[in-house]
mmCIF file of C-alpha atoms in Angstrom:
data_model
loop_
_atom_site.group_PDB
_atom_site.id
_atom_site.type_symbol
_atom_site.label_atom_id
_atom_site.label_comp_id
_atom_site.label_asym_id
_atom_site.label_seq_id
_atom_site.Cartn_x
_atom_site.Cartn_y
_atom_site.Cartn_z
ATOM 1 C CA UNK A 287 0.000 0.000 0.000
ATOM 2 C CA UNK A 288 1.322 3.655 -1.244
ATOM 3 C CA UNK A 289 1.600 5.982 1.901
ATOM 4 C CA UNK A 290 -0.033 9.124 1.277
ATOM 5 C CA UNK A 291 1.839 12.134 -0.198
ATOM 6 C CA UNK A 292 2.876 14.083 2.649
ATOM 7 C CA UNK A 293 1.803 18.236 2.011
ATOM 8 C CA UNK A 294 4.136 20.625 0.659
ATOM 9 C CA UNK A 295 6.747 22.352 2.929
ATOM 10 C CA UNK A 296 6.047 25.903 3.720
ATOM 11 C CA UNK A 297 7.864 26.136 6.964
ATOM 12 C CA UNK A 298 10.984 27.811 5.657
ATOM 13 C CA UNK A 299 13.687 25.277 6.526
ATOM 14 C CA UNK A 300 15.543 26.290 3.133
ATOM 15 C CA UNK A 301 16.298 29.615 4.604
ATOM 16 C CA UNK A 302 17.558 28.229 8.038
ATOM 17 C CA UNK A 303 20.193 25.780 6.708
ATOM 18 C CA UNK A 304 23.760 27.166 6.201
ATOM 19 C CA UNK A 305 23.346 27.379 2.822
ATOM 20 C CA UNK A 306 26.651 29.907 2.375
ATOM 21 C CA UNK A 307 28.781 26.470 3.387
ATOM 22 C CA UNK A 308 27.043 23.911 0.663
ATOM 23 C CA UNK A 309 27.013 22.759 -2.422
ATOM 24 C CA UNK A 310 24.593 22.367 -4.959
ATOM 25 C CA UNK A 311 23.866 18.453 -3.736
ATOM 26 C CA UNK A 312 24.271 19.370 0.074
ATOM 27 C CA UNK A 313 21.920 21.873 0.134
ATOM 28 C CA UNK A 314 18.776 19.992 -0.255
ATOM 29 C CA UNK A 315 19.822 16.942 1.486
ATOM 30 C CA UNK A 316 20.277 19.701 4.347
ATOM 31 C CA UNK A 317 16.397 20.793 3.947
ATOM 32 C CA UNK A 318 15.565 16.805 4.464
ATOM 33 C CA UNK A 319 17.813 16.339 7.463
ATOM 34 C CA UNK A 320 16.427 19.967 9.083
ATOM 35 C CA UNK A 321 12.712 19.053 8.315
ATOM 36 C CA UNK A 322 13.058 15.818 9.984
ATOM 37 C CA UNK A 323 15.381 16.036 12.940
ATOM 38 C CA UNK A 324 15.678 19.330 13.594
ATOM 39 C CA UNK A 325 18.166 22.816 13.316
ATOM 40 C CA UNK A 326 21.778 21.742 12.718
ATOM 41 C CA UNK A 327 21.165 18.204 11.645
ATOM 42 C CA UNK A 328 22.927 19.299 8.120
ATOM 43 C CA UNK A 329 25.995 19.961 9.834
ATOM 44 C CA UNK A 330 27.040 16.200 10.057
ATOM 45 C CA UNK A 331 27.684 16.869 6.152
ATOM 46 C CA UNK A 332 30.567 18.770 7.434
ATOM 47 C CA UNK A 333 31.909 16.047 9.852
ATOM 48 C CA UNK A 334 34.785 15.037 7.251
ATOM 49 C CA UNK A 335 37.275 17.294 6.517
ATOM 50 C CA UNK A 336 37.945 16.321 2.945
ATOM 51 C CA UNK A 337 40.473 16.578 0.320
ATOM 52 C CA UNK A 338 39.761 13.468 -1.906
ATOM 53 C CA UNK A 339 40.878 14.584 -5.390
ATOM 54 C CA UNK A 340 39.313 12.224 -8.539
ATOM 55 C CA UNK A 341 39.552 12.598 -12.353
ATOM 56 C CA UNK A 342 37.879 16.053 -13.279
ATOM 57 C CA UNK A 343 36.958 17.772 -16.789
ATOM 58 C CA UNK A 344 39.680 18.654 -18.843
ATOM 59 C CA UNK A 345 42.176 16.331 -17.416
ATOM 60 C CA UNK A 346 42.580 17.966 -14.038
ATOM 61 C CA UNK A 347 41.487 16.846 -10.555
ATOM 62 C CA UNK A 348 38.647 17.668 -8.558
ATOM 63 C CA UNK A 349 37.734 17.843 -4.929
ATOM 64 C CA UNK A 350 33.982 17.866 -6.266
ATOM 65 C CA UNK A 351 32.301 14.323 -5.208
ATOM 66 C CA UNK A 352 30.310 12.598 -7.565
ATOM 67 C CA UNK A 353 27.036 13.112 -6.855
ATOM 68 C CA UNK A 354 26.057 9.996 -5.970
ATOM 69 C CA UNK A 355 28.373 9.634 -3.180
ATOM 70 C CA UNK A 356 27.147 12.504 -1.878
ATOM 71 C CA UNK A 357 23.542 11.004 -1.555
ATOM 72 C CA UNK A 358 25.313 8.173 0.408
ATOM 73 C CA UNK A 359 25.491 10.787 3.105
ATOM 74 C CA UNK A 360 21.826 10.374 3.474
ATOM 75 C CA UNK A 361 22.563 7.829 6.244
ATOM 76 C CA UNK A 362 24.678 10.159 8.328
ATOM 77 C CA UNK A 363 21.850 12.477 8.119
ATOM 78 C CA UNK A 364 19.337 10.293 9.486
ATOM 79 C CA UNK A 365 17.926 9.914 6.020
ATOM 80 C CA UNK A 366 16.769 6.755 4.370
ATOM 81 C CA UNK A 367 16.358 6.503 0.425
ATOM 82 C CA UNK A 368 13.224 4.665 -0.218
ATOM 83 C CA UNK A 369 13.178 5.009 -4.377
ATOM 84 C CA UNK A 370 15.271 5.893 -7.241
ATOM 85 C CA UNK A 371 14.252 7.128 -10.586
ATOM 86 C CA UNK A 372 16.793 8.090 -13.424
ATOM 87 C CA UNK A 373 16.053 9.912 -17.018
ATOM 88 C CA UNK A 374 12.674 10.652 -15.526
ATOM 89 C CA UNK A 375 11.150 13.191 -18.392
ATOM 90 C CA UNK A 376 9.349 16.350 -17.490
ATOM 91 C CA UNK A 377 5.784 14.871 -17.971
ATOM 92 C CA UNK A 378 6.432 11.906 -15.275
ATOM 93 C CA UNK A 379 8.229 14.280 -12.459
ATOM 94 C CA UNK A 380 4.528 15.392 -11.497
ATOM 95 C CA UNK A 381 3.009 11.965 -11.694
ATOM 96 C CA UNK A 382 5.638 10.413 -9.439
ATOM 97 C CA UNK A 383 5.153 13.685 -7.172
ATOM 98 C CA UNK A 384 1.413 13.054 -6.475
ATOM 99 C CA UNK A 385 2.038 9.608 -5.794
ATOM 100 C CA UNK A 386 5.669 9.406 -3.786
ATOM 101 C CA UNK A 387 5.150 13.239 -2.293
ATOM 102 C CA UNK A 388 8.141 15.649 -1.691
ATOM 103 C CA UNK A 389 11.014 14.027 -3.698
ATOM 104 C CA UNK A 390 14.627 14.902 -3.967
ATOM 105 C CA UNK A 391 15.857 16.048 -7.827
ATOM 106 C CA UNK A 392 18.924 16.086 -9.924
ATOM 107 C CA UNK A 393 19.102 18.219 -12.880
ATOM 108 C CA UNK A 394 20.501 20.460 -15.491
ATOM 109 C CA UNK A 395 20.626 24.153 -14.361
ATOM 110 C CA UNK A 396 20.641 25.508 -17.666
ATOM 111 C CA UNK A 397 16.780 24.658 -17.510
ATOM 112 C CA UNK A 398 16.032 25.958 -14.213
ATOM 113 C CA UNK A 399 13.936 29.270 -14.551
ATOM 114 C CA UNK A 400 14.347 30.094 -10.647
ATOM 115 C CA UNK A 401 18.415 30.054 -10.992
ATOM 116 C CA UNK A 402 20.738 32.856 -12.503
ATOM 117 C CA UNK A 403 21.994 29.728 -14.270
ATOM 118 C CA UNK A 404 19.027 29.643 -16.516
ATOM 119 C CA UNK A 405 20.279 29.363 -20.316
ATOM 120 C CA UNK A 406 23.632 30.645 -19.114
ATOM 121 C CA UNK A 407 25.361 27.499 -18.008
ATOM 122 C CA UNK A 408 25.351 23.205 -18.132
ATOM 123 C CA UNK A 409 25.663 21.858 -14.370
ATOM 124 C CA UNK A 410 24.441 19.229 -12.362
ATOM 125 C CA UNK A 411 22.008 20.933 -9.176
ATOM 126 C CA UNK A 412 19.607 19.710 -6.683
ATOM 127 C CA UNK A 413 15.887 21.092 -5.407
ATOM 128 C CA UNK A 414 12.834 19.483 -3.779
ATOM 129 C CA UNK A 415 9.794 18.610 -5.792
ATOM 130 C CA UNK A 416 6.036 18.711 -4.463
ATOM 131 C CA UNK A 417 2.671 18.717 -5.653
ATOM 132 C CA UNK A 418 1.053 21.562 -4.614
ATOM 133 C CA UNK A 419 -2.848 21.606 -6.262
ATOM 134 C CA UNK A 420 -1.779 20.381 -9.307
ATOM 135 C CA UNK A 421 1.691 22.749 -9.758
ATOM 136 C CA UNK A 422 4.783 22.325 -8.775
ATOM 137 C CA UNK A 423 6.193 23.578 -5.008
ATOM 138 C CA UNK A 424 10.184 24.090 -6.225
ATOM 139 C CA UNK A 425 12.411 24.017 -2.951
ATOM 140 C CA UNK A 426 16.289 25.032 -3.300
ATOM 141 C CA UNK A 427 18.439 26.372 -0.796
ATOM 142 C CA UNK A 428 20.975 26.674 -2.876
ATOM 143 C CA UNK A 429 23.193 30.230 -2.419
ATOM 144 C CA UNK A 430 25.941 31.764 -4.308
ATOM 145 C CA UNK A 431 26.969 34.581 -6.179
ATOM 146 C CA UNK A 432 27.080 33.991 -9.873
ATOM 147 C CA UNK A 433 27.930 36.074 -13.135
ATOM 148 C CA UNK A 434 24.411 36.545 -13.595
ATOM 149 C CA UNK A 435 23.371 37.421 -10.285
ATOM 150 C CA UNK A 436 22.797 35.781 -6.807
ATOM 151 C CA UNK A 437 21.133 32.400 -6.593
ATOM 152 C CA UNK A 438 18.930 32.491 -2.999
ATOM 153 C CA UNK A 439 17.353 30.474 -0.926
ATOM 154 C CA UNK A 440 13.814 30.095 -1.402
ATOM 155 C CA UNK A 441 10.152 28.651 -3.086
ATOM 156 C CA UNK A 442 8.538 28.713 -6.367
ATOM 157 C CA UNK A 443 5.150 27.538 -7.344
ATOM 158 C CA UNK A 444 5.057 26.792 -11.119
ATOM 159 C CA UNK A 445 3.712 24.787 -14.064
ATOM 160 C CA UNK A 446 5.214 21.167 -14.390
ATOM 161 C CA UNK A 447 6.185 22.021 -17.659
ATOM 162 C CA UNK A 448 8.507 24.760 -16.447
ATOM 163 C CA UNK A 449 10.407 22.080 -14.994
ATOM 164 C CA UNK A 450 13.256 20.372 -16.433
ATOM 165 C CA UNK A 451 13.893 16.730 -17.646
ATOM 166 C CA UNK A 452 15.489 15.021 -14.281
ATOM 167 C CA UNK A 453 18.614 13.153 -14.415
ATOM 168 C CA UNK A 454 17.638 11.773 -11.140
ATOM 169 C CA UNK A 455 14.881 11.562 -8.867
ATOM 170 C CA UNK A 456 15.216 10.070 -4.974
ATOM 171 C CA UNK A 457 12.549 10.111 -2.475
ATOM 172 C CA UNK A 458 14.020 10.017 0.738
ATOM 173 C CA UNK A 459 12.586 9.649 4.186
ATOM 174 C CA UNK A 460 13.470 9.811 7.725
ATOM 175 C CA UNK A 461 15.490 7.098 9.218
ATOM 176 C CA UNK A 462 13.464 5.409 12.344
ATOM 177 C CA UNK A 463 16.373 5.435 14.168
ATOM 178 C CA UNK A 464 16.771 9.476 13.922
ATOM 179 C CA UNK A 465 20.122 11.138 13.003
ATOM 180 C CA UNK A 466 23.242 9.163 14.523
ATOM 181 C CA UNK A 467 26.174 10.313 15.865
ATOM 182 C CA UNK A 468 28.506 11.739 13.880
ATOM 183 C CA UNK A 469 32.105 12.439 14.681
ATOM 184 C CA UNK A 470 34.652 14.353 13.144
ATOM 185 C CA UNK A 471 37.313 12.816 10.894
ATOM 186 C CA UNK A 472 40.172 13.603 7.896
ATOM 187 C CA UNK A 473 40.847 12.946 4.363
ATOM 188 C CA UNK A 474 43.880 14.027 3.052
ATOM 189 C CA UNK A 475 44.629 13.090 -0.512
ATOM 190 C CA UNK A 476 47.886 13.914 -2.600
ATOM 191 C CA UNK A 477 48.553 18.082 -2.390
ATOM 192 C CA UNK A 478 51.299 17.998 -4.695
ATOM 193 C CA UNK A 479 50.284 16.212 -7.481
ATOM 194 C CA UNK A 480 47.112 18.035 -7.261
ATOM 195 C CA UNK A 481 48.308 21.429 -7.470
ATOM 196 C CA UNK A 482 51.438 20.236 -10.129
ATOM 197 C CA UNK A 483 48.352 18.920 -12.151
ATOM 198 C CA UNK A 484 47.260 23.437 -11.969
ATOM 199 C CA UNK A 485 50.303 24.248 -12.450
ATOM 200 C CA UNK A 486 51.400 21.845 -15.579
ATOM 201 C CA UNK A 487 48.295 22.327 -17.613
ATOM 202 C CA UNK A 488 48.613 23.719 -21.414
ATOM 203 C CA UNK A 489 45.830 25.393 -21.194
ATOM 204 C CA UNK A 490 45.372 28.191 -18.579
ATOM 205 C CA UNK A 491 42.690 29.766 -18.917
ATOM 206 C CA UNK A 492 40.439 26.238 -18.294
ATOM 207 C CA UNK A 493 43.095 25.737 -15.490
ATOM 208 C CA UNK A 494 41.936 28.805 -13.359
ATOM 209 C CA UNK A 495 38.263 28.636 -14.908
ATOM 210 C CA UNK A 496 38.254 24.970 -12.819
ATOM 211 C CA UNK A 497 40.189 26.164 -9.990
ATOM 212 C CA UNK A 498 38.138 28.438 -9.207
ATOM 213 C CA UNK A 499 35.325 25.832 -8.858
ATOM 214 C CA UNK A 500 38.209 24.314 -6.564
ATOM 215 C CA UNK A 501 38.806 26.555 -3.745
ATOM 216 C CA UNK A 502 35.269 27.973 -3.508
ATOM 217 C CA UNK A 503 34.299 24.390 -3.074
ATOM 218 C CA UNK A 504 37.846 23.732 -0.462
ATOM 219 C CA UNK A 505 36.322 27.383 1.281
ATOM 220 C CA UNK A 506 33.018 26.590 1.935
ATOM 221 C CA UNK A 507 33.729 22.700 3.226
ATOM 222 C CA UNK A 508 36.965 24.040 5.430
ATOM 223 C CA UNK A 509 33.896 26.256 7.194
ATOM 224 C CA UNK A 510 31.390 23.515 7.017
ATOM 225 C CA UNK A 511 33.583 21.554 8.956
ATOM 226 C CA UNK A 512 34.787 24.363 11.664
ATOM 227 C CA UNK A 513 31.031 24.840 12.015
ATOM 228 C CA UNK A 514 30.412 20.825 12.625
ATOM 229 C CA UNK A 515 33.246 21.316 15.056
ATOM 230 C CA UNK A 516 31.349 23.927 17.116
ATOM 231 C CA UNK A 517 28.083 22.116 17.052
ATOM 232 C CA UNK A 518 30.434 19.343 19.108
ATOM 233 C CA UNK A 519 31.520 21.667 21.443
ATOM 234 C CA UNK A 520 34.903 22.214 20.165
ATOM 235 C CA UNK A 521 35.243 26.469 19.602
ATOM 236 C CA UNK A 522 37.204 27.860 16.886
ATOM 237 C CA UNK A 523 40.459 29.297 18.018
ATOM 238 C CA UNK A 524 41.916 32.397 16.131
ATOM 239 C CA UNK A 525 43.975 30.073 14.366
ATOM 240 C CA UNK A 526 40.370 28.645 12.730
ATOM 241 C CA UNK A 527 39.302 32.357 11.905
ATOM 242 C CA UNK A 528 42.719 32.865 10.290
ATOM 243 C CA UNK A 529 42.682 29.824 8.291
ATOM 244 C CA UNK A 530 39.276 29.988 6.735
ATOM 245 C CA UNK A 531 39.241 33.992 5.665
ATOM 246 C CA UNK A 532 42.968 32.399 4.154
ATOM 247 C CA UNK A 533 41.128 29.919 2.006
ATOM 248 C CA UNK A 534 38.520 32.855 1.337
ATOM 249 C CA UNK A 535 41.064 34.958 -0.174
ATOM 250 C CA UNK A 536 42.260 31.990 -2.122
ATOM 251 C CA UNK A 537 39.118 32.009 -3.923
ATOM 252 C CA UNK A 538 39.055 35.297 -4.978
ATOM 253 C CA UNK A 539 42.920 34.660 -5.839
ATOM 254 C CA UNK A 540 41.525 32.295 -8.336
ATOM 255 C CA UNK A 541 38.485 34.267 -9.560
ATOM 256 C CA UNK A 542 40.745 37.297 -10.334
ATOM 257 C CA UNK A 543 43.937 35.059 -12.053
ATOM 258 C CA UNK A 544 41.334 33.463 -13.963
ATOM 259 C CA UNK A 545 39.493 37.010 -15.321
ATOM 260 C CA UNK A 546 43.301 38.317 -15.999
ATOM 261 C CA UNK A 547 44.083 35.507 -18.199
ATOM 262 C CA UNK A 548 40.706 34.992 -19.929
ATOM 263 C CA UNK A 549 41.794 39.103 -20.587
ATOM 264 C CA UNK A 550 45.488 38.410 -22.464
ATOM 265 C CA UNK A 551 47.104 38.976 -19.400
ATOM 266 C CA UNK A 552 49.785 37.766 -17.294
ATOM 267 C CA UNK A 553 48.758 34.578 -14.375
ATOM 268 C CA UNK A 554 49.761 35.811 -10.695
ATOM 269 C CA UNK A 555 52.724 33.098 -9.811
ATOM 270 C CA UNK A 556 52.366 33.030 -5.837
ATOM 271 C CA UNK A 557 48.334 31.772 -6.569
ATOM 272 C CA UNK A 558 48.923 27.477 -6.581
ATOM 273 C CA UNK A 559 52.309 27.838 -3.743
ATOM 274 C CA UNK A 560 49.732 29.503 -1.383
ATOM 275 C CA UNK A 561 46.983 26.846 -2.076
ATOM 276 C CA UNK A 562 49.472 24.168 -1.127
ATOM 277 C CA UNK A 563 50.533 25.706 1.909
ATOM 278 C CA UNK A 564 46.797 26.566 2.533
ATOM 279 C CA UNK A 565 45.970 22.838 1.696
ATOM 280 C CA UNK A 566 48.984 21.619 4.499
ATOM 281 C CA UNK A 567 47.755 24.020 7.147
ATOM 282 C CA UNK A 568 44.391 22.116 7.363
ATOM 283 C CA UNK A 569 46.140 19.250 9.290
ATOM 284 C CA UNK A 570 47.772 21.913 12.231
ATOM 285 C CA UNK A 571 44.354 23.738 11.709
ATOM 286 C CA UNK A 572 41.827 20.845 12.545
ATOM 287 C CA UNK A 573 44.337 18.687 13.965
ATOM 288 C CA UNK A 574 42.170 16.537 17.262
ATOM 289 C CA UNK A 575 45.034 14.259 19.085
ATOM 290 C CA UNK A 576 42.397 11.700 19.323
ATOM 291 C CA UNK A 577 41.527 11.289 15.785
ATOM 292 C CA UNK A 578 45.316 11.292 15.152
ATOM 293 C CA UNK A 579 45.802 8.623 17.472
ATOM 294 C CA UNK A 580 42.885 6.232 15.983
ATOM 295 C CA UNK A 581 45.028 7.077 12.643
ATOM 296 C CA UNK A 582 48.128 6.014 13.773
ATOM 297 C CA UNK A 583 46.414 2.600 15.221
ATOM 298 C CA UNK A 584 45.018 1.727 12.490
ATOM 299 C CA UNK A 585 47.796 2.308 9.736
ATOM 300 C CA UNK A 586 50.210 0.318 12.523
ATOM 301 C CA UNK A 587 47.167 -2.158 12.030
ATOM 302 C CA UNK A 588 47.064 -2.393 8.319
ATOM 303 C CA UNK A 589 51.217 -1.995 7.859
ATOM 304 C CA UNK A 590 51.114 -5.123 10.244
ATOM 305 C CA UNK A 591 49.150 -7.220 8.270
ATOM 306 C CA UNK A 592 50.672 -6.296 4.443
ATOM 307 C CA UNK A 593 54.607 -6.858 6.403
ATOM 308 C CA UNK A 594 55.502 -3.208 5.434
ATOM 309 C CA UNK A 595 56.711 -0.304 7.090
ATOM 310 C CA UNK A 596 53.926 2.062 7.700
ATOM 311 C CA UNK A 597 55.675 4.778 5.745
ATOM 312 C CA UNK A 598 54.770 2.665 2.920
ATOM 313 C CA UNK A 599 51.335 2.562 3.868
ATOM 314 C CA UNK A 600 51.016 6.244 4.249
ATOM 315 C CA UNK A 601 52.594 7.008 1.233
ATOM 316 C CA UNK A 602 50.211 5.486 -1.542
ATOM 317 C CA UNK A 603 46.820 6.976 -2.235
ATOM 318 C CA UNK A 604 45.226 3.579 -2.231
ATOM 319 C CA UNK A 605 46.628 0.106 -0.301
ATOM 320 C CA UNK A 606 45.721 -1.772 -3.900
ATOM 321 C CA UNK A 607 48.723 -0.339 -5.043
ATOM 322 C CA UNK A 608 50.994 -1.704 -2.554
ATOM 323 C CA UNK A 609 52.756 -4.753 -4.310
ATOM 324 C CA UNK A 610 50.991 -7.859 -3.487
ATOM 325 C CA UNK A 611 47.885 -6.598 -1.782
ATOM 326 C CA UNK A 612 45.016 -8.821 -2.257
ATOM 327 C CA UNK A 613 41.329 -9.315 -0.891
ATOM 328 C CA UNK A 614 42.400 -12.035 1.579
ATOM 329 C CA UNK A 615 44.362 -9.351 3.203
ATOM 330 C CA UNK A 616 41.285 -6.776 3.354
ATOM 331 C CA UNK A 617 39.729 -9.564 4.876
ATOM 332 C CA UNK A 618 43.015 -10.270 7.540
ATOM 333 C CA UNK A 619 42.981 -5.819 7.927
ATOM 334 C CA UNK A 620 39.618 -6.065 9.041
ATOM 335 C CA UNK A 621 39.806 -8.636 11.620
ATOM 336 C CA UNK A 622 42.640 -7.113 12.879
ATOM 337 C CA UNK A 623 41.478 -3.640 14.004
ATOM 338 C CA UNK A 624 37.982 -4.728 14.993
ATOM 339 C CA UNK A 625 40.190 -6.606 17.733
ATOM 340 C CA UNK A 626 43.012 -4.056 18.323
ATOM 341 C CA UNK A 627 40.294 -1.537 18.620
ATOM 342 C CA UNK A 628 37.671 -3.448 20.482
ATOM 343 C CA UNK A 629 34.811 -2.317 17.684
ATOM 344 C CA UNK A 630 32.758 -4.315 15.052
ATOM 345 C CA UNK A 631 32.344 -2.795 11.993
ATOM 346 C CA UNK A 632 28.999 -2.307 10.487
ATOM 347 C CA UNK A 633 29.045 -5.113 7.698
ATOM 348 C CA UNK A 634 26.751 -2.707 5.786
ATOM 349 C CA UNK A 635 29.836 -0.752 5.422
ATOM 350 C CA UNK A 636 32.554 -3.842 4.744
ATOM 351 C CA UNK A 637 32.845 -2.938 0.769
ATOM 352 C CA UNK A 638 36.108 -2.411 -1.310
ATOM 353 C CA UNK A 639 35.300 0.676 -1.613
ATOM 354 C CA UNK A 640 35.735 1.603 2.160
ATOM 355 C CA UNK A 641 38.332 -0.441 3.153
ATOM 356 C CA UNK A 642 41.260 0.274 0.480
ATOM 357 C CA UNK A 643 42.396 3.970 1.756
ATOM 358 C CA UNK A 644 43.342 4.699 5.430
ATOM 359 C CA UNK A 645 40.888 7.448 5.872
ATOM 360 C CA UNK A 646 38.072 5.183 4.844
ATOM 361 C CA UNK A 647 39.423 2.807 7.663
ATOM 362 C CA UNK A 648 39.658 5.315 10.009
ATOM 363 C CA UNK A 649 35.913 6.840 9.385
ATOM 364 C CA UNK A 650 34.477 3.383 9.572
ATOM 365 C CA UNK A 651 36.171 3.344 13.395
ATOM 366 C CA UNK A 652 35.006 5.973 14.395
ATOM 367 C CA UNK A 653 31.592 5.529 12.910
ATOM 368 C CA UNK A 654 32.263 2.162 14.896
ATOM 369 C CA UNK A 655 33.377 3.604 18.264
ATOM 370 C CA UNK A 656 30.203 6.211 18.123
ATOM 371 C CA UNK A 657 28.074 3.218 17.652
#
């Protein structure tokens, strides 16, 4: 039996969430986890201090998660996805609305008429979908300043048809458990041979056009993160303050280099030294002795069971690229640090992708030690 749709939100939850820290994925899942368990809930999103560079446009690197990922953090959030929809055409969005109620939507902002985006540029975004009498009740709490002018939190009502064809469509619903404990963690990727891959690239002006992407995205999670920190009780020291106005400036670094070059002229040279030094900082910044400890423990762990020195271990960005590493070890890895570190791992979480880096280790830990 279908549940009924649940009524359109009016309560203004977009507005509350610290939208000025998300991204275009975060900021709706931060509406859901808000609505459901109350003020602050988003902030878990910010739990993570990331710097997890993949494969990005134009041959460069990215700090920008895929986007479904991102949805995985649904769980963290006291969130459970109940149904998934992909390629869903404008014409079905409002069927599956009346039937499912408020759902969660992925699509192309070029089409979205409440966004300075709108016919000005291609890019994946999120909002929340509900039927309201028969039109659509568009929830984004999206916020940023754009070219074409400041995209705000807030609601539309419109016609379906104004709507755009979804790449993706999720209903999600509140866990029964509520929101669990979250606790702060790291992940440090490579620094140099992401900025060398900035630095080394033919092509400039896409360089700093992408970088500037970069540290607006590195700004706003460095003060997602200090504000997760204070929702835990731990205050921002000066050092904090200092560090997060640095990476602010770094982003308008980039902005400007970028609007010089795209203008014939010359690239300001200090622009990827300070981002690396920025990018090292975040360790003395955010550094918690606990969660360094846990780290320690568990790369002693995992250096134990491959026979190498943990230097070794520390060095690669993944352990399948230590020479000889195999699944019987994962297997030998796990066993080992659920009984140095008196924990048992949630087997929901025992998959190759969270067991082959030592931050992923060390999250599912702590996410073990919380439990």
């Amino acid at each position: 039996m279908t549940a009924a749709p649940e009524a359109p939100e009016r309560d203004g939850t977009a507005a509350s969430v610290r939208a000025d820290m998300l991204d275009c994925v975060q900021s709706n899942l931060a509406v859901l986890a808000d609505r459901y368990h109350g003020p602050g809930t988003h902030l878990a999103l910010g739990a993570v201090l990331r710097f997890s560079p993949r494969p990005g446009p134009g041959g460069l690197p990215t700090v920008e998660p895929e986007p479904q990922s991102q949805l995985a953090a649904v769980r963290e959030l006291g969130l459970v996805e109940r149904a998934r929809w992909s390629q869903v055409p404008s014409g079905e969005l409002a069927s599956l609305a009346r039937t499912h109620g408020l759902l969660y939507v992925m699509a192309d902002t070029y089409d979205m008429p409440w966004l300075p985006y709108h016919g000005q540029r291609h890019m994946e975004h999120s909002y929340l979908v509900a039927d309201d009498g028969g039109r659509a009740l568009v929830t984004d709490a999206y916020h940023s300043h754009t070219p074409w002018g400041i995209a705000s939190p807030g609601q539309w009502v419109m016609d379906w048809a104004e709507l755009p064809p979804s790449s993706l469509v999720v209903r999600i619903e509140p866990a029964d458990t509520g929101a669990p404990p979250v606790r702060p963690g790291t992940d440090h990727g490579d620094i140099d041979a992401y900025v060398a891959a900035y630095a080394t690239h033919p092509d400039r002006a896409a360089a700093l056009e992408q970088l500037t992407t970069e540290t607006w995205l590195l700004a706003r999670s460095r003060r997602l993160h200090a504000a997760f920190l204070a929702r835990e009780g731990r205050a921002a020291g000066p050092e904090t303050a200092t560090h997060l106005q640095r990476m602010e400036r770094l982003a308008e670094q980039a902005f400007l280099a970028m609007r010089r070059v795209q203008r014939g002229r010359t690239e300001p040279a200090r622009l990827l030294d300070d981002l690396a030094e920025a990018l090292r900082a975040d360790r003395d910044v955010f550094a918690d002795p606990e969660r360094d400890r846990l780290r320690a423990e568990v790369t002693a762990t995992v250096a134990g069971v491959l026979d190498v020195d943990p230097a070794v271990v520390l060095a690669v960005p993944s352990l399948t690229e230590i020479p000889g590493f195999n699944s019987f070890q994962v297997v030998e890895i796990v066993e080992a640090l659920e009984e140095r570190l008196g924990v048992e791992f949630d087997p929901e979480d025992l998959v190759p992708e969270n067991l082959h880096r030592i931050d992923d280790l060390c999250s599912l830990a702590t996410s073990a030690t919380a439990r």
